[in-house]
mmCIF file of C-alpha atoms in Angstrom:
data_model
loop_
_atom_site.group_PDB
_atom_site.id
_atom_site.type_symbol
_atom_site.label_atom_id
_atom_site.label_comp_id
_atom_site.label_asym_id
_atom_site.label_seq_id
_atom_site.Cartn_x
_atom_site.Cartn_y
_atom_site.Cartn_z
ATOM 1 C CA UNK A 1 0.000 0.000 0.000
ATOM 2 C CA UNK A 2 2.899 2.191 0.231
ATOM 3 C CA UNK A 3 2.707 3.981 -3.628
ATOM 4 C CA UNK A 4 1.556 7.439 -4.231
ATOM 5 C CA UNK A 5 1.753 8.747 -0.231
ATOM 6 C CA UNK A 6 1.251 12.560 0.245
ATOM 7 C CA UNK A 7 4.303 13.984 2.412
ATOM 8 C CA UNK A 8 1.632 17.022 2.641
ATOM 9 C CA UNK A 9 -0.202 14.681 5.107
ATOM 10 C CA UNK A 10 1.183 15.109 8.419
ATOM 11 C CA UNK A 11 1.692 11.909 9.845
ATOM 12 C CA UNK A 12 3.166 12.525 13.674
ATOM 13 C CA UNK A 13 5.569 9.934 15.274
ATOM 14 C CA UNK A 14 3.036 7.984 17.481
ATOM 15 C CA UNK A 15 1.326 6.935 14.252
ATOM 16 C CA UNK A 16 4.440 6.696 12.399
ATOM 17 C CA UNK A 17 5.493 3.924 15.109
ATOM 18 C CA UNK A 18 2.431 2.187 14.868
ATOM 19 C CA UNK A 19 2.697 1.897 11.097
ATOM 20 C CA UNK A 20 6.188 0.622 11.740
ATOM 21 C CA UNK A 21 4.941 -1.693 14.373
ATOM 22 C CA UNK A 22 2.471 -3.040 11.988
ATOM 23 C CA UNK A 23 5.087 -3.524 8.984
ATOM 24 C CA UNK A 24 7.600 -5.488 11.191
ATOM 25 C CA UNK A 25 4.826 -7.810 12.773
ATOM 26 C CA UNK A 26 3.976 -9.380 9.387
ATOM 27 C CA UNK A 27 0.284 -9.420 10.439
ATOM 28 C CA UNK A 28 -2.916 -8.545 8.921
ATOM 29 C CA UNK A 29 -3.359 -4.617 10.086
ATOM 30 C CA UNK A 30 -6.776 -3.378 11.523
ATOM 31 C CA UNK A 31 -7.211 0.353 11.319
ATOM 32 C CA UNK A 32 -9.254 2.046 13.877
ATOM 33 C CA UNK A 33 -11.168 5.502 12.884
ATOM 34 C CA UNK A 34 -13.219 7.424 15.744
ATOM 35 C CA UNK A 35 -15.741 9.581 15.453
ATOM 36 C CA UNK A 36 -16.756 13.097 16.718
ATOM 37 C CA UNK A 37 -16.199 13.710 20.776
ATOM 38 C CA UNK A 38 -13.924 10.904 21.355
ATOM 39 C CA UNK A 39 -10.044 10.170 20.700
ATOM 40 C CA UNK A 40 -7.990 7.159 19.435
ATOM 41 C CA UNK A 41 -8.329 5.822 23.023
ATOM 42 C CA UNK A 42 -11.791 5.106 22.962
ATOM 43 C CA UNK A 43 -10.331 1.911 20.738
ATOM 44 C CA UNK A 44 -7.903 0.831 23.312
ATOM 45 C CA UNK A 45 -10.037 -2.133 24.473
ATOM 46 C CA UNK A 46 -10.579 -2.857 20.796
ATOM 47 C CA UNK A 47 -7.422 -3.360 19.953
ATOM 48 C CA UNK A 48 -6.299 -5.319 22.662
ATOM 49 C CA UNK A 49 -9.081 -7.579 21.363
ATOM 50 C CA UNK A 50 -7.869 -7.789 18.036
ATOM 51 C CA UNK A 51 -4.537 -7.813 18.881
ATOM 52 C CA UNK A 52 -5.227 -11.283 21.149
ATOM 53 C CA UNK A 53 -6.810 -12.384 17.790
ATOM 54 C CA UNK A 54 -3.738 -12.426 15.859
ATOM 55 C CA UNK A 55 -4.066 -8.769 14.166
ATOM 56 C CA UNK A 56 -1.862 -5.770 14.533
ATOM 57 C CA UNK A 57 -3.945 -2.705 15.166
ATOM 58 C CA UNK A 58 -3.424 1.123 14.456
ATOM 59 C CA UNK A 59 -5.716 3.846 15.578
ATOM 60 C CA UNK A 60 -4.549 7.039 14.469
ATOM 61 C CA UNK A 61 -5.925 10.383 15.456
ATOM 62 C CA UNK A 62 -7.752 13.281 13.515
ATOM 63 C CA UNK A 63 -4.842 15.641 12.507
ATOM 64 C CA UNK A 64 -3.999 17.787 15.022
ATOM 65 C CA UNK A 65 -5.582 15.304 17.591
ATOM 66 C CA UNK A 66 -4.446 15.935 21.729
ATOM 67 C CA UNK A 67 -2.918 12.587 23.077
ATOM 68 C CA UNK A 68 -4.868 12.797 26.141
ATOM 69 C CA UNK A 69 -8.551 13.747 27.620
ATOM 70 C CA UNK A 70 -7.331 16.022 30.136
ATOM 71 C CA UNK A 71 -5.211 18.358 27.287
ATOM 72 C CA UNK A 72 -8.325 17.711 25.103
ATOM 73 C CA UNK A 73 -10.206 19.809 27.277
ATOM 74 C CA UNK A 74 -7.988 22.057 28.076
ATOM 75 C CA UNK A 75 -6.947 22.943 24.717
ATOM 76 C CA UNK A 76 -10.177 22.240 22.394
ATOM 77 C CA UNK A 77 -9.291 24.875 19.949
ATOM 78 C CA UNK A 78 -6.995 22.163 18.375
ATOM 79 C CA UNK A 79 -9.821 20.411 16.456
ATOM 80 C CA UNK A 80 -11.423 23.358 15.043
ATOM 81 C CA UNK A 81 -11.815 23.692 11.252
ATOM 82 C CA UNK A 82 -11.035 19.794 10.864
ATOM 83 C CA UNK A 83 -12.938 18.721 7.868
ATOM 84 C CA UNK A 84 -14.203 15.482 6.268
ATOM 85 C CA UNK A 85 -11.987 14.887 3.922
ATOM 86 C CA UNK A 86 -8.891 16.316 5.472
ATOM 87 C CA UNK A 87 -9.301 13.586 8.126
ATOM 88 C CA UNK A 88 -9.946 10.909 5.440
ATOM 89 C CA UNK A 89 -6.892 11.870 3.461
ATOM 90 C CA UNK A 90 -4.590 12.204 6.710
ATOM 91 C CA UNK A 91 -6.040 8.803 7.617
ATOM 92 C CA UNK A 92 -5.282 7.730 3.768
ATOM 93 C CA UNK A 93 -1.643 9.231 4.294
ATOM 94 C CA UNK A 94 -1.286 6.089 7.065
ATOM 95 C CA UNK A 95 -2.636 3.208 5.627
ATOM 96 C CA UNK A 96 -0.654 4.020 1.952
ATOM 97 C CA UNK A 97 2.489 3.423 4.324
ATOM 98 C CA UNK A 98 1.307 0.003 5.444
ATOM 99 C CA UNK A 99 2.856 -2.938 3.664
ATOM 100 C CA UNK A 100 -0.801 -4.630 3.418
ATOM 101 C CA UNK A 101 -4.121 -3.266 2.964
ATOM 102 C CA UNK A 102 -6.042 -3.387 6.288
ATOM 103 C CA UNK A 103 -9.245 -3.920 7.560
ATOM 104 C CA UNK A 104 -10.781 -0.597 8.483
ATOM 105 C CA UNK A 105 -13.266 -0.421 11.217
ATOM 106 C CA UNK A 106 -15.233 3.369 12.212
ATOM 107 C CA UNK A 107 -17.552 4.780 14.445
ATOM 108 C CA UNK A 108 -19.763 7.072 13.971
ATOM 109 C CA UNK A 109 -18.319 10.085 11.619
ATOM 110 C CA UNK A 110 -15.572 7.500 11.859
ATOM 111 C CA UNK A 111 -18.001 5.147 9.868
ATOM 112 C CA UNK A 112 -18.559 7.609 7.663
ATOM 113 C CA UNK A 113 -15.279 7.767 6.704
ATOM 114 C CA UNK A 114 -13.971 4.281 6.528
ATOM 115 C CA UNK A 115 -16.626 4.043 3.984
ATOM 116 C CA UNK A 116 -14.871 6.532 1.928
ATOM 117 C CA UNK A 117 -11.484 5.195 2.456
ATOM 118 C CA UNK A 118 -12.873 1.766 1.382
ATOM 119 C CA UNK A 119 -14.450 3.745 -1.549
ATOM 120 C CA UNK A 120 -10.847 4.929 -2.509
ATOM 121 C CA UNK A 121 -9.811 0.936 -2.323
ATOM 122 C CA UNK A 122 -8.181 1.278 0.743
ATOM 123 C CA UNK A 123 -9.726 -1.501 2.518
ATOM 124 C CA UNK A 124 -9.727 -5.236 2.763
ATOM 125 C CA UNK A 125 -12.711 -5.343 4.845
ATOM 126 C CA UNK A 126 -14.775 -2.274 6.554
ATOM 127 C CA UNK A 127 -17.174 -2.146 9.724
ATOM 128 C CA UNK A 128 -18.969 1.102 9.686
ATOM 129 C CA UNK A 129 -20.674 1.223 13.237
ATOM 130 C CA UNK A 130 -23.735 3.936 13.501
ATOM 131 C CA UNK A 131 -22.115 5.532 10.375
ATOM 132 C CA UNK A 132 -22.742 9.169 10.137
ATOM 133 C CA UNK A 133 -24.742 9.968 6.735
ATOM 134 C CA UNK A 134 -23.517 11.062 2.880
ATOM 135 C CA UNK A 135 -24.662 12.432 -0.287
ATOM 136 C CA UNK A 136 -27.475 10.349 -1.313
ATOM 137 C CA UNK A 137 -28.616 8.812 1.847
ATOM 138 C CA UNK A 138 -31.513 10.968 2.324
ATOM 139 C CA UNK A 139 -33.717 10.238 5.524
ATOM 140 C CA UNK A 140 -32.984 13.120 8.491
ATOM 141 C CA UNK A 141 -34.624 12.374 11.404
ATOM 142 C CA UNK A 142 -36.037 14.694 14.198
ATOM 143 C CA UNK A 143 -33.560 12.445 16.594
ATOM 144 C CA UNK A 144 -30.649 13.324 14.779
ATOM 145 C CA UNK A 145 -31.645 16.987 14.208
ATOM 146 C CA UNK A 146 -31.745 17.276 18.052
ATOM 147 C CA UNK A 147 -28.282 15.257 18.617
ATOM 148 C CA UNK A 148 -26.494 17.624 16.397
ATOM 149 C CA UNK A 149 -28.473 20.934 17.300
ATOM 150 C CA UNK A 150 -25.437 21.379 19.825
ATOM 151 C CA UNK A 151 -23.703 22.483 16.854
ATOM 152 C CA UNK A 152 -26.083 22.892 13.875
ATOM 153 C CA UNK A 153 -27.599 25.511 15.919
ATOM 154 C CA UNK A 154 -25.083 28.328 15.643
ATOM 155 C CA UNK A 155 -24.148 28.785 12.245
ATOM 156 C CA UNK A 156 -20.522 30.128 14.110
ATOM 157 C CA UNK A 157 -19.801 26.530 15.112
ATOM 158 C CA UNK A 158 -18.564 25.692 11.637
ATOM 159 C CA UNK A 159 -15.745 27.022 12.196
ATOM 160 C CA UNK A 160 -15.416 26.268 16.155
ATOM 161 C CA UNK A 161 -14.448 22.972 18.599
ATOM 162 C CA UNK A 162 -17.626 22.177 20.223
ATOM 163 C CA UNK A 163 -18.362 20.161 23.437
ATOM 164 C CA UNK A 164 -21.361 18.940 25.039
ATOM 165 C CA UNK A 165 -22.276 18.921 28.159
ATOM 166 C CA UNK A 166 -23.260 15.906 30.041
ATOM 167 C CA UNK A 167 -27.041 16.555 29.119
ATOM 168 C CA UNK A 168 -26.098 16.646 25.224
ATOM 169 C CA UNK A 169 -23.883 13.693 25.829
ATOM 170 C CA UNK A 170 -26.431 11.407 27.443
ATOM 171 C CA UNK A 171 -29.265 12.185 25.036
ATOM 172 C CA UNK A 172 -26.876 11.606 21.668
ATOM 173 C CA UNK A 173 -24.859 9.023 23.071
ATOM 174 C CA UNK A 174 -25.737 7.368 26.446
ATOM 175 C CA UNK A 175 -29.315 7.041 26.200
ATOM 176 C CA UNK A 176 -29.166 3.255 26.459
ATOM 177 C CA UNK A 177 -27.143 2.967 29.777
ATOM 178 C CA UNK A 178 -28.015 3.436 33.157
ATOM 179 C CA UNK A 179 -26.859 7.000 34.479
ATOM 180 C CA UNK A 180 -24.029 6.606 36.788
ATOM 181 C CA UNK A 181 -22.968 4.385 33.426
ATOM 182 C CA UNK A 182 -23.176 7.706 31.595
ATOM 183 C CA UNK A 183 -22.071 9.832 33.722
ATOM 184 C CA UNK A 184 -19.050 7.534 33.836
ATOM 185 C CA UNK A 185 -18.211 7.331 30.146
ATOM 186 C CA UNK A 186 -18.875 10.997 30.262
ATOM 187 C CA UNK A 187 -15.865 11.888 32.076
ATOM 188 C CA UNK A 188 -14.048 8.989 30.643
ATOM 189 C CA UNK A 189 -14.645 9.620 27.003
ATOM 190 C CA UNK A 190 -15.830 13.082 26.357
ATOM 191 C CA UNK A 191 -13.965 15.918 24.092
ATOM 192 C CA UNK A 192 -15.036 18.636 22.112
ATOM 193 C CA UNK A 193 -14.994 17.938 18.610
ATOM 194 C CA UNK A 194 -14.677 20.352 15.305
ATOM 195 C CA UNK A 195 -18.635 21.508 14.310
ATOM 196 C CA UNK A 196 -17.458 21.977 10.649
ATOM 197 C CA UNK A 197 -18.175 17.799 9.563
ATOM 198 C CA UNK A 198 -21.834 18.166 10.983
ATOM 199 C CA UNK A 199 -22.558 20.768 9.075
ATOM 200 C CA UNK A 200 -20.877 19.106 6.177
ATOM 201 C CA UNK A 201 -23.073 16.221 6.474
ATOM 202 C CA UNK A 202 -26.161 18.075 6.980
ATOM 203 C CA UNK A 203 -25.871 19.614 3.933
ATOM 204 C CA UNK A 204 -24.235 17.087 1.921
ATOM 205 C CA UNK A 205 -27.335 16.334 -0.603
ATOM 206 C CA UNK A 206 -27.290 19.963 -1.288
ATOM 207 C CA UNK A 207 -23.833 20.151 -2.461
ATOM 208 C CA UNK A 208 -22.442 17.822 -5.347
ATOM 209 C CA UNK A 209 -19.062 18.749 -4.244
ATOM 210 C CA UNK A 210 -19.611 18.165 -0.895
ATOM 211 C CA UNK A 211 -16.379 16.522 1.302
ATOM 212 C CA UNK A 212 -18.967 13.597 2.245
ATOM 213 C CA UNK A 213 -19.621 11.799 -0.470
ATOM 214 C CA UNK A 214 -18.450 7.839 -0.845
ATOM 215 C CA UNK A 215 -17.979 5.808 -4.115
ATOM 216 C CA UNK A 216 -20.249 3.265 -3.542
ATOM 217 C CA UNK A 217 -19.654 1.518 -6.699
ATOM 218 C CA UNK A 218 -15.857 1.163 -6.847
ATOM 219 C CA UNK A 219 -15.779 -2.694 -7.340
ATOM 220 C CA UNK A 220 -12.753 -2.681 -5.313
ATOM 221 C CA UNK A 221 -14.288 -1.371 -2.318
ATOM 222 C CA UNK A 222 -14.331 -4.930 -0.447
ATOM 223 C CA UNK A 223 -16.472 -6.716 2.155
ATOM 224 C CA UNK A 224 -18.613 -3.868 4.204
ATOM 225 C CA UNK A 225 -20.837 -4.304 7.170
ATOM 226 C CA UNK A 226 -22.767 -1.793 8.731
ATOM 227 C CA UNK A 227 -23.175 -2.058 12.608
ATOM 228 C CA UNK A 228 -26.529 -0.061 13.893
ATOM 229 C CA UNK A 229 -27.659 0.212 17.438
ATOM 230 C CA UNK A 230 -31.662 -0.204 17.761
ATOM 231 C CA UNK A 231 -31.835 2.550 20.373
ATOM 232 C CA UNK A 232 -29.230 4.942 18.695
ATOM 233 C CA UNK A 233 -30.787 8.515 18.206
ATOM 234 C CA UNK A 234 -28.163 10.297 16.604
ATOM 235 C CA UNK A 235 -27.587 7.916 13.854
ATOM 236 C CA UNK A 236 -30.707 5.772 14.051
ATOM 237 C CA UNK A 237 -31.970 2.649 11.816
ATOM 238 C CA UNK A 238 -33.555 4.739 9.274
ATOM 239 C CA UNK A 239 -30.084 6.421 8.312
ATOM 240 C CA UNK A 240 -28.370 3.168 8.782
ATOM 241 C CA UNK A 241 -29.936 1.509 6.493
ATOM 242 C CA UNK A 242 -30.585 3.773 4.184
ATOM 243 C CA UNK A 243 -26.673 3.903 3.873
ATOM 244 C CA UNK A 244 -26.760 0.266 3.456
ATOM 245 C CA UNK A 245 -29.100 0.094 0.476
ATOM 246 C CA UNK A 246 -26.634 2.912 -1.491
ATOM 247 C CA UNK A 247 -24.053 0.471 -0.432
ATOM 248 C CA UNK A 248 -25.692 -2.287 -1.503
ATOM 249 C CA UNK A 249 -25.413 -1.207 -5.314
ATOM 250 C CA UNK A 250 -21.449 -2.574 -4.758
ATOM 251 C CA UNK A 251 -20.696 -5.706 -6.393
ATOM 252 C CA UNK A 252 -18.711 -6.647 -3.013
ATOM 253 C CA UNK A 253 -20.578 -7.654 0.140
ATOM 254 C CA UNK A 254 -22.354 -5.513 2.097
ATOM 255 C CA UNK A 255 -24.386 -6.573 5.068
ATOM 256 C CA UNK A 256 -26.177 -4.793 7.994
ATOM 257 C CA UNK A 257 -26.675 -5.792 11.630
ATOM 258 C CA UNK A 258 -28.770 -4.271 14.426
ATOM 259 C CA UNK A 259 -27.368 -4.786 17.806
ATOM 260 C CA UNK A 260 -30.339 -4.668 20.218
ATOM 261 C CA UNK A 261 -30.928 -2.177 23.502
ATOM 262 C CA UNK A 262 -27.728 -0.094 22.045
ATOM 263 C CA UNK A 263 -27.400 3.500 22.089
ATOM 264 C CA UNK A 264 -24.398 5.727 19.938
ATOM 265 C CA UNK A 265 -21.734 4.619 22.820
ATOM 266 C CA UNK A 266 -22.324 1.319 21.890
ATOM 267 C CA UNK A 267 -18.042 1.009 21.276
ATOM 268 C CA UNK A 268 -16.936 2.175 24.490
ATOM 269 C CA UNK A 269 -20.117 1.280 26.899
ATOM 270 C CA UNK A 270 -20.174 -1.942 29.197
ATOM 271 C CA UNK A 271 -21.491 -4.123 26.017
ATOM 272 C CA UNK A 272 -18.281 -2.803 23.701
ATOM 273 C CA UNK A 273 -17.430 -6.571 23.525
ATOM 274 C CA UNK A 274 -19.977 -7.531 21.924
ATOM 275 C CA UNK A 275 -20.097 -5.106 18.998
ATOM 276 C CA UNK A 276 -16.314 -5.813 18.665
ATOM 277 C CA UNK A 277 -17.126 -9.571 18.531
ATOM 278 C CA UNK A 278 -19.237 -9.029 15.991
ATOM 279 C CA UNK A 279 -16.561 -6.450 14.054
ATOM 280 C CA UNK A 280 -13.813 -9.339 14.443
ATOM 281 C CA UNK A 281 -16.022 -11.889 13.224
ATOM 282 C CA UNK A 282 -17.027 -9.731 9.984
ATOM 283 C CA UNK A 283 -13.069 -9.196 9.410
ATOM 284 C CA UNK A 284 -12.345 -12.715 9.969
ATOM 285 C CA UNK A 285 -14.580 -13.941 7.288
ATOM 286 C CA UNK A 286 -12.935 -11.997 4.718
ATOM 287 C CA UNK A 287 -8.637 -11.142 5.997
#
């Protein structure tokens, strides 16, 4: 995977050193791709999982991403003005230096994006987990309005790192968990996050050369499943699926599952494992 890299990407030494690690190990890579208000962390349990299942796994940041929760919060200004596809080509910029193609797995606006990646051909097999929506998946509803009025609501925010409060957080992502559960992956989890890819989505059917936009039909795209939780209201089953039938069109697979009584923090609540189980087992099938 290592032709036509752009040394305009910034790739920093932590993922350099992953991509390294991943080289020398000679096994199949898994790449990890996180969504809004979380960090490359928020995989760490993932990856241990994978890793004890005889993959190497990467999860690099957003660019400018802060190593830690604490200095995310202190310093959110670092993720304004990060866009869709800067973040898809900085992610690009990695796996083009792996020695095989990975599996790519995403939550959220990180499922949004491993579907572009594997669009690109990037991919040997892609999980897209509550997937955030693109051009041509049309259904918007009231839900998701509400999850992302945090940041749709003040046209300023495009340009601006925006957190939620715990509120926000437990309507768009910890609905399905008990509250001292959410108030728990609250203060776990929890960053600001740049407003400018919500308002990219939300207006991506009005713009045909809008940043989120996936190429559905590239019949190199690979083996996709797309993971939705039944009680998710920020990206719920009607957006799912509807990304799943423009999928669908691909000559590859491309399945869907619904993973009952789970919210949007359905990757880093107290039932992670068995979402990831049923990521590993996708991947399996097909790496």
């Amino acid at each position: 995977m290592t032709d036509t890299v752009t040394d305009h990407e910034m790739v920093t030494d932590h993922e350099m050193a992953q991509v390294e690690r991943a080289n020398a190990s000679g096994r199949q890579p898994v790449v990890f791709v996180h969504g809004l208000w979380l960090l490359p962390s928020s995989w760490n349990r993932w990856m241990a999982l994978f890793e004890e299942a005889g993959f190497t796994a990467l999860a690099p940041g957003w660019p400018d991403d802060p190593e830690t929760i604490e200095e995310a919060n202190a310093h959110p200004e670092a993720f304004a003005n990060k866009g869709v596809g800067q973040v898809a080509d900085h992610v690009e910029a990695i796996i083009r230096r792996l020695e095989r193609r990975p599996a790519i797995v995403g939550h959220s606006f990180g499922g949004l994006l491993v579907q572009i990646l594997a669009g690109r051909g990037l991919s040997a097999a892609t999980v897209a987990i509550d997937p955030a929506p693109f051009r041509g998946v049309l259904p918007l509803p009231l839900s998701a309005l509400k999850s992302a009025l945090p940041v749709l609501g003040n046209p300023a925010n495009y340009h601006r790192a925006v957190p939620l409060t715990y509120e926000q957080f437990r309507y768009g992502f910890a609905n399905a968990v008990d509250e001292e559960e959410a108030r728990s992956l609250y203060a776990t989890f929890a960053v600001p996050a740049p407003g400018k890819p919500l308002f990219q989505a939300a207006t991506a059917n009005l713009n045909p050369w809008t940043e989120a936009a996936v190429e559905t039909h590239n019949p190199v795209r690979g083996p996709l499943l797309i993971v939705s939780g039944e009680k998710d209201v920020t990206v719920p089953w009607s957006i799912a699926n509807a990304s799943y039938h423009q999928e669908s069109k691909n000559p590859g697979v491309t399945e869907i599952v619904e993973m009952k009584g789970r919210g949007h923090a359905l990757t880093i609540d107290s039932g992670w494992r068995e979402v990831a189980e049923t990521a590993l087992a996708f991947v399996r099938r097909f790496v």
